[in-house]
mmCIF file of C-alpha atoms in Angstrom:
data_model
loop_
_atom_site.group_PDB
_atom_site.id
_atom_site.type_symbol
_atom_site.label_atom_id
_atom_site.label_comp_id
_atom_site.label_asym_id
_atom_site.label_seq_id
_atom_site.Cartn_x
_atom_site.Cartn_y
_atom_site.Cartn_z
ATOM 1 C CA UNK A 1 -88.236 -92.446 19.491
ATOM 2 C CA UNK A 2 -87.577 -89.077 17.907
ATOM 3 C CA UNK A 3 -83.522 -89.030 17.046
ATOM 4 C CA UNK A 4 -81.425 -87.306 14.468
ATOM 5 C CA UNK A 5 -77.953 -88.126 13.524
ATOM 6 C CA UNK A 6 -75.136 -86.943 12.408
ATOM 7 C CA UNK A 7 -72.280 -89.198 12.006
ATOM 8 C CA UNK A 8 -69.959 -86.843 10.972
ATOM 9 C CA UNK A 9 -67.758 -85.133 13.654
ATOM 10 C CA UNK A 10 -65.621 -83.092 11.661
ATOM 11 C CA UNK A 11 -65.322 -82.345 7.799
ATOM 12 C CA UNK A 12 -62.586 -80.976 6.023
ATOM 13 C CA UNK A 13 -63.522 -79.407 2.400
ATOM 14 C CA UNK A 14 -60.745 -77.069 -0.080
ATOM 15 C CA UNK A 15 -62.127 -73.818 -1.323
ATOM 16 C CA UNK A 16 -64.818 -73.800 -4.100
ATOM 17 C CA UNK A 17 -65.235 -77.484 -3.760
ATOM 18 C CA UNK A 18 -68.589 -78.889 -2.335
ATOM 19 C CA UNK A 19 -69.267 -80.537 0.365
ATOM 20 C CA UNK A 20 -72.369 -82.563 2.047
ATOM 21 C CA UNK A 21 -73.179 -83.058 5.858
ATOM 22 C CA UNK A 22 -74.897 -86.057 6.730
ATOM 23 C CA UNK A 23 -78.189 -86.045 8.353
ATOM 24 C CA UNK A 24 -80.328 -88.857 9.175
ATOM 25 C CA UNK A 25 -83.721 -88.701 11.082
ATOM 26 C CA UNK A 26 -86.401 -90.731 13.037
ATOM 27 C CA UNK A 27 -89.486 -90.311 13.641
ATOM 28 C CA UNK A 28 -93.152 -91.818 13.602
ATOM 29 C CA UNK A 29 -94.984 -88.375 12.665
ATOM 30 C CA UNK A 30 -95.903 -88.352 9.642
ATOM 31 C CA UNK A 31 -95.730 -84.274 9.613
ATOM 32 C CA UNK A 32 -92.156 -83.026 10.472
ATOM 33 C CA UNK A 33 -89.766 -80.378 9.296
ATOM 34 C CA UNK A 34 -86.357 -81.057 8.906
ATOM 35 C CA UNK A 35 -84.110 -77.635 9.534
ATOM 36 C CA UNK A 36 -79.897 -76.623 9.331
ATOM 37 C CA UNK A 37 -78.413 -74.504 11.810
ATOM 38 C CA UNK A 38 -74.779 -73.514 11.365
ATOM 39 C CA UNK A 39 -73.117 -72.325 14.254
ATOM 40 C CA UNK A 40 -69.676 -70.117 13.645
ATOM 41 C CA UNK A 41 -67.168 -69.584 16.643
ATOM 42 C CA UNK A 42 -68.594 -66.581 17.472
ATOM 43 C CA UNK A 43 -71.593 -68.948 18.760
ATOM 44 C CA UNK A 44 -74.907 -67.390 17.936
ATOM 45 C CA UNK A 45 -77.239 -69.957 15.719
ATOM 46 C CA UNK A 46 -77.861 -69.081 12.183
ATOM 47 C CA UNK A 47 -80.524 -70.416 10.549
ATOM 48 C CA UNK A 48 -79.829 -71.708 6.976
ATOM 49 C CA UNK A 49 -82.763 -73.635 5.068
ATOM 50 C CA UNK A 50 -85.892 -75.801 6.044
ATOM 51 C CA UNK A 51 -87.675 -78.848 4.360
ATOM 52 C CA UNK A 52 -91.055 -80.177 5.137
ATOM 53 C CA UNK A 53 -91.873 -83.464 5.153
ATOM 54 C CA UNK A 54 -94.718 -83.328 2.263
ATOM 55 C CA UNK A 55 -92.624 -80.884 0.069
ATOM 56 C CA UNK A 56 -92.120 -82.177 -2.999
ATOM 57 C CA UNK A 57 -88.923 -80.882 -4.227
ATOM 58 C CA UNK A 58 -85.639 -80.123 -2.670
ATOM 59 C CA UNK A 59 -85.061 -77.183 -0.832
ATOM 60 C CA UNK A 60 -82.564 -75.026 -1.979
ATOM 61 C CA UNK A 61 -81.548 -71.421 -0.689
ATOM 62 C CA UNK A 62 -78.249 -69.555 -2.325
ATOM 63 C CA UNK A 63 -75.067 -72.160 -1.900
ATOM 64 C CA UNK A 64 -76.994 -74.533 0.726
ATOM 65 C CA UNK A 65 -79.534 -77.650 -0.966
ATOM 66 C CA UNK A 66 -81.142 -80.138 0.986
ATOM 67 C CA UNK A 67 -81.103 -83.425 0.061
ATOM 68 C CA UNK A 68 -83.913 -84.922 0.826
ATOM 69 C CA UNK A 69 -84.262 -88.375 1.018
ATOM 70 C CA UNK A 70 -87.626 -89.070 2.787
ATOM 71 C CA UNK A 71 -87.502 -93.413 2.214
ATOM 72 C CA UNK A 72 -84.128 -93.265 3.238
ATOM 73 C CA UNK A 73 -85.003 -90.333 6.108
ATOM 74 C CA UNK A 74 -82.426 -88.790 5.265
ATOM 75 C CA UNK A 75 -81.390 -84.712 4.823
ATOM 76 C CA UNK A 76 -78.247 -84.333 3.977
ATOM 77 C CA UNK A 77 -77.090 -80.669 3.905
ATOM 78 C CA UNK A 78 -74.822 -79.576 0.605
ATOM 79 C CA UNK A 79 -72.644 -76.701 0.100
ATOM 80 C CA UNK A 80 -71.887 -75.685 -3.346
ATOM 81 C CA UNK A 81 -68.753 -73.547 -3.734
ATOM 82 C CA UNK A 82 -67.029 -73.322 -0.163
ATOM 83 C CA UNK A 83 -66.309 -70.582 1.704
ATOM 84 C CA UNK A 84 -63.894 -69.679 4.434
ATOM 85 C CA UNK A 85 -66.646 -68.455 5.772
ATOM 86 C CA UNK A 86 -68.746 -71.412 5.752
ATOM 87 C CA UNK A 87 -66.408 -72.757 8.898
ATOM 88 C CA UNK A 88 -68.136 -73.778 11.448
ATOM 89 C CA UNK A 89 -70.512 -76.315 13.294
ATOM 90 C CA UNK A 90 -73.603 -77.347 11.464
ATOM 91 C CA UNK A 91 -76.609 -78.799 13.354
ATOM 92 C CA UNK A 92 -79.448 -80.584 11.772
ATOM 93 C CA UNK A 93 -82.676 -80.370 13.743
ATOM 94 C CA UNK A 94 -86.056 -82.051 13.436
ATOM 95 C CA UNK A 95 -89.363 -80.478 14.680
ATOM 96 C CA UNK A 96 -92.396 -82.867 14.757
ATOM 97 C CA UNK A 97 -95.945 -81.703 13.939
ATOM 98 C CA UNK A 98 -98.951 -81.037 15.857
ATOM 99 C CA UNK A 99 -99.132 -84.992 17.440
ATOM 100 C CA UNK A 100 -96.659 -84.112 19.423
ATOM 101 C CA UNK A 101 -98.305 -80.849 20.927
ATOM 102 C CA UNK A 102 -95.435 -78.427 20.834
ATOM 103 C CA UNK A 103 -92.743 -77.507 18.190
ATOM 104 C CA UNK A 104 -89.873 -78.042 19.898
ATOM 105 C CA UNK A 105 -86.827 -79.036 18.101
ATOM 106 C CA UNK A 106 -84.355 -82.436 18.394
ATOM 107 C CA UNK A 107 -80.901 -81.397 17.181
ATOM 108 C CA UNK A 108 -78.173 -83.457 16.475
ATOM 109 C CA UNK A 109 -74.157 -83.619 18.064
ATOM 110 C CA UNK A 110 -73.230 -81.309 14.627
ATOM 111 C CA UNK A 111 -70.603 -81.622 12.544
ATOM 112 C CA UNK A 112 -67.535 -79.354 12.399
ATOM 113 C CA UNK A 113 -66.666 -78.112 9.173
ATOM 114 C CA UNK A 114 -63.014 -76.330 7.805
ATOM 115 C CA UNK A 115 -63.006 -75.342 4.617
ATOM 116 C CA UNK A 116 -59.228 -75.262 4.060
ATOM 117 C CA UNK A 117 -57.885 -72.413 1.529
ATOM 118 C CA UNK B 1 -85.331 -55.377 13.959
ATOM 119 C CA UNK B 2 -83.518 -57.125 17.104
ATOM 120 C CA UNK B 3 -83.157 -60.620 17.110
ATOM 121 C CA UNK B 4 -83.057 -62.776 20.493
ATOM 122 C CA UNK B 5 -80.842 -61.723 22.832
ATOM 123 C CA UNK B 6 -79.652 -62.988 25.814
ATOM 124 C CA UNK B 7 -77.642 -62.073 29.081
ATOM 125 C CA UNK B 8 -75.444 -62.846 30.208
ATOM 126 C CA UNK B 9 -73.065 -64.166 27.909
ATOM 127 C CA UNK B 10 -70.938 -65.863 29.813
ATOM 128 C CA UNK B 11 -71.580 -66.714 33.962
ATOM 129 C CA UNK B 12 -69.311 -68.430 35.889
ATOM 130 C CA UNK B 13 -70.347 -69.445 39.821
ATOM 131 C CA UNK B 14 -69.666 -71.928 42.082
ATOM 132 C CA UNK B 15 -71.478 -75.294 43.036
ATOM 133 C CA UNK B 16 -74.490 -74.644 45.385
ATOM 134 C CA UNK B 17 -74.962 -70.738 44.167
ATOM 135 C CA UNK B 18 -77.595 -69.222 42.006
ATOM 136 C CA UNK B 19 -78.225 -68.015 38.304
ATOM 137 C CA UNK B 20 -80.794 -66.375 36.684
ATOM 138 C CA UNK B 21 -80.109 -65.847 32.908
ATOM 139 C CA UNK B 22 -82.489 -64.042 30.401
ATOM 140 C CA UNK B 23 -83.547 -63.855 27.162
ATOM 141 C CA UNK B 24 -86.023 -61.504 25.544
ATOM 142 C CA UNK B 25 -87.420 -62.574 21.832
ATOM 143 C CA UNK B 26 -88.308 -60.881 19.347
ATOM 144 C CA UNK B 27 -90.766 -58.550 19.319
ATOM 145 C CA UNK B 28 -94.109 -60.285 18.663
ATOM 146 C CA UNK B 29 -92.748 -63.728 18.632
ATOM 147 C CA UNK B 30 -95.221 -65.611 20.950
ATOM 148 C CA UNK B 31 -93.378 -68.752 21.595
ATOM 149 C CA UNK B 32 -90.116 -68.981 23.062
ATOM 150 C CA UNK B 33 -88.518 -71.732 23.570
ATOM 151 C CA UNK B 34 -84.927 -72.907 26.284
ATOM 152 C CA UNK B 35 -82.579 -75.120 25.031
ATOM 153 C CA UNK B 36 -79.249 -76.244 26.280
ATOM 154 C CA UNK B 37 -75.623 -77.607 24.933
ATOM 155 C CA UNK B 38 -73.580 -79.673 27.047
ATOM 156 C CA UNK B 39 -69.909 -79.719 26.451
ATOM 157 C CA UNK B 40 -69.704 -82.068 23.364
ATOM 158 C CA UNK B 41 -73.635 -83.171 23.347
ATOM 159 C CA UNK B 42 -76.571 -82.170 21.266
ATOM 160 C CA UNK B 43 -78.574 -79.246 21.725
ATOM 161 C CA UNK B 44 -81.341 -80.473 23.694
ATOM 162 C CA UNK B 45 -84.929 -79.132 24.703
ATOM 163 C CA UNK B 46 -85.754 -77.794 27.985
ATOM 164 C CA UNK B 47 -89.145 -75.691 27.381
ATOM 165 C CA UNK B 48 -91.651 -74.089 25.543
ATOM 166 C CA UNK B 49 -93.618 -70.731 26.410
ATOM 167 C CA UNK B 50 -96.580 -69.489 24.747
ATOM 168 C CA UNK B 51 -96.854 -66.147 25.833
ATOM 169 C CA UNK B 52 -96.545 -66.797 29.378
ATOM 170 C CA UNK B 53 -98.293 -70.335 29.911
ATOM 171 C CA UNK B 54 -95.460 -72.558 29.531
ATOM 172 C CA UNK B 55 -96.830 -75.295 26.655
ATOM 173 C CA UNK B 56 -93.677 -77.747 27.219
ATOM 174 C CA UNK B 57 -91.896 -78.106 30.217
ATOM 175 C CA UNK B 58 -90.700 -81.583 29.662
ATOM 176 C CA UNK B 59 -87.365 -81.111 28.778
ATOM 177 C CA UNK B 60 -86.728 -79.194 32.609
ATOM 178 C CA UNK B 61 -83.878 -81.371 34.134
ATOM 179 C CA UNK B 62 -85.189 -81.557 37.655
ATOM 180 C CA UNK B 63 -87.012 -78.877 40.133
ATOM 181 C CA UNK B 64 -83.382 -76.704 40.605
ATOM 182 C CA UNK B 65 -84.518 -75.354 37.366
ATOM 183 C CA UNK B 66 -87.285 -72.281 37.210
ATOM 184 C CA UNK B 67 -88.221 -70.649 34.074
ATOM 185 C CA UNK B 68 -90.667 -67.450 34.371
ATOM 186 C CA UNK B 69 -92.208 -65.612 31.300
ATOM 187 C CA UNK B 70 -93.625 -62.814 33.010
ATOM 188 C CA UNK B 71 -96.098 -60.484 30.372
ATOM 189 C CA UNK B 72 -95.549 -63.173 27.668
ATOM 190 C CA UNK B 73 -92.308 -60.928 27.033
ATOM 191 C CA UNK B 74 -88.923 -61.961 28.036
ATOM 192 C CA UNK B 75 -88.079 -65.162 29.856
ATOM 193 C CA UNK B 76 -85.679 -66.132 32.988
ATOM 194 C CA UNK B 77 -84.205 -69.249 33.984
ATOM 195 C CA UNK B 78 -83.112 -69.769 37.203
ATOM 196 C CA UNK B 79 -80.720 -72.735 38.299
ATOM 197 C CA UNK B 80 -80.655 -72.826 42.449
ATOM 198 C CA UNK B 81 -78.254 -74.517 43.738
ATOM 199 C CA UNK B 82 -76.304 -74.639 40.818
ATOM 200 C CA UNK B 83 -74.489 -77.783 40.302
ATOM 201 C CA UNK B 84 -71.587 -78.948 38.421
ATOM 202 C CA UNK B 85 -73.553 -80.854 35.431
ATOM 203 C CA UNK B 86 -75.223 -77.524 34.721
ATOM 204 C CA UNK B 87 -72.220 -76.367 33.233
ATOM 205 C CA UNK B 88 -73.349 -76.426 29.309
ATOM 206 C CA UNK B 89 -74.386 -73.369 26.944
ATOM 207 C CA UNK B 90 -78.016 -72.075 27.502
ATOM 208 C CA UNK B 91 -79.980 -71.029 24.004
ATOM 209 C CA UNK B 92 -83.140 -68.899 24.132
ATOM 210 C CA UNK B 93 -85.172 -69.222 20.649
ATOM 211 C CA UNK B 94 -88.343 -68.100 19.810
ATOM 212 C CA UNK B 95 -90.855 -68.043 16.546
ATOM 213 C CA UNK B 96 -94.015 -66.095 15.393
ATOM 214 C CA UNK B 97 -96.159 -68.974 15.026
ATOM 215 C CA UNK B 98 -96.115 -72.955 15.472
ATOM 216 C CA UNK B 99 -96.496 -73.955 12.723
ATOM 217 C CA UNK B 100 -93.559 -74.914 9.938
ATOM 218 C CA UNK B 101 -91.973 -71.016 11.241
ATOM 219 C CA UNK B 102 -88.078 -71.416 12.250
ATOM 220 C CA UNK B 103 -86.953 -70.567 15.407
ATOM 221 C CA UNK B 104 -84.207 -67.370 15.723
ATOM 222 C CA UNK B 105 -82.179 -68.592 17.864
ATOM 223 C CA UNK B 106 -79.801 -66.205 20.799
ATOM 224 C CA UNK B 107 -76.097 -65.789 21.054
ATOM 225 C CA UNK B 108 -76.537 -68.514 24.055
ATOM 226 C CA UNK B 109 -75.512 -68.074 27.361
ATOM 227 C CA UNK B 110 -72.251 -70.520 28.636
ATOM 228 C CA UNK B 111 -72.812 -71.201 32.554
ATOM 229 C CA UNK B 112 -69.487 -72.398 34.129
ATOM 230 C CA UNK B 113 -70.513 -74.130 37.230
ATOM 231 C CA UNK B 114 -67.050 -74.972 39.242
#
């Protein structure tokens, strides 16, 4: 069955340091994409970077890198130079391909992150 | 240009009443897509819209629950009677295409059921 995982509850990280969130995946389509969400207190969803299952390299976008693991399904989120900013919960979500006849996503519990100054 | 926005924000009612919430999408952005957060779960799928045909409904808890996409423009789900394992934060998303496009996700709506 389709799951993603995120074993991580909560993370604490000092400013400027960097810090990765743990994402691991399962699934039987061999097309997926393989999304972060973070999530601030104010609640609304932000969408932060996306990696497809046949891209070759890493995606990367400003201070956020995937790192994509796809023998080891595994996409773990990294953020280069914390922010106080950057607190807040981060979801990983999955969205299958086209065997599955719709898009929707599977999200994981998320992970709370502080960045501490 | 807007993003997804839903109302309300926040809805509290009690056990056996009803709620509609709503969420338009962003302009152009065929597929929307319900999704709700129960208090310390993951985000999980209720349904997909294509314009107005609803494409996924298999995330829909039970028959209490009634989405509507009038006009393939905004959406409404209604829970009647609400019940107390509704309680949970309702997300509206929606995209431009299927295909690898995110989803732009609302501010959510949190339904307090008491």
């Amino acid at each position: 069955a389709q799951k993603i995982t995120q074993t991580q509850p909560g993370m604490f990280v000092q400013e400027k340091e960097a810090v990765t969130l743990d994402c691991t995946y399962d699934t039987s389509d061999p097309s997926y994409g393989l999304f972060w969400y973070k999530q601030p207190s104010s609640g609304e969803m932000i969408f932060l970077i996306y990696q497809g299952s046949y891209d070759q390299q890493n995606a990367t976008e400003g201070r956020y890198s995937l790192n994509f693991q796809k023998a080891r399904k595994s996409a773990n989120l990294v953020i280069s130079a914390s922010q106080l900013g950057d607190s807040a919960m981060y979801f990983c979500a999955m969205r299958e391909g086209a065997t599955s006849g719709t898009y929707k996503y599977i999200f994981g519990t998320g992970t709370r992150l502080k960045v501490l100054a | 240009e807007a993003g997804v926005t839903q109302f309300p924000s926040h809805s509290v009612i009690e056990k056996g009443q009803t709620v509609t919430l709503r969420c338009d999408p962003i302009s152009g952005h065929d597929n929307l897509y319900w999704y709700r957060r129960v208090m310390g779960k993951e985000i999980k799928f209720l349904l997909h819209f294509v314009k107005e045909s609803k494409q996924d409904e298999s995330g829909m808890p039970n028959n209490r629950f009634l989405a509507e996409r009038t006009g393939g423009t905004y959406s409404t789900l209604k829970v009647q009677p609400a019940e107390l394992e509704d309680s949970g934060v309702y997300f509206c998303a929606s995209s431009f295409e299927t295909s690898y496009n995110e989803q732009f996700f609302g501010p959510g709506t949190r339904l307090t059921v008491l």
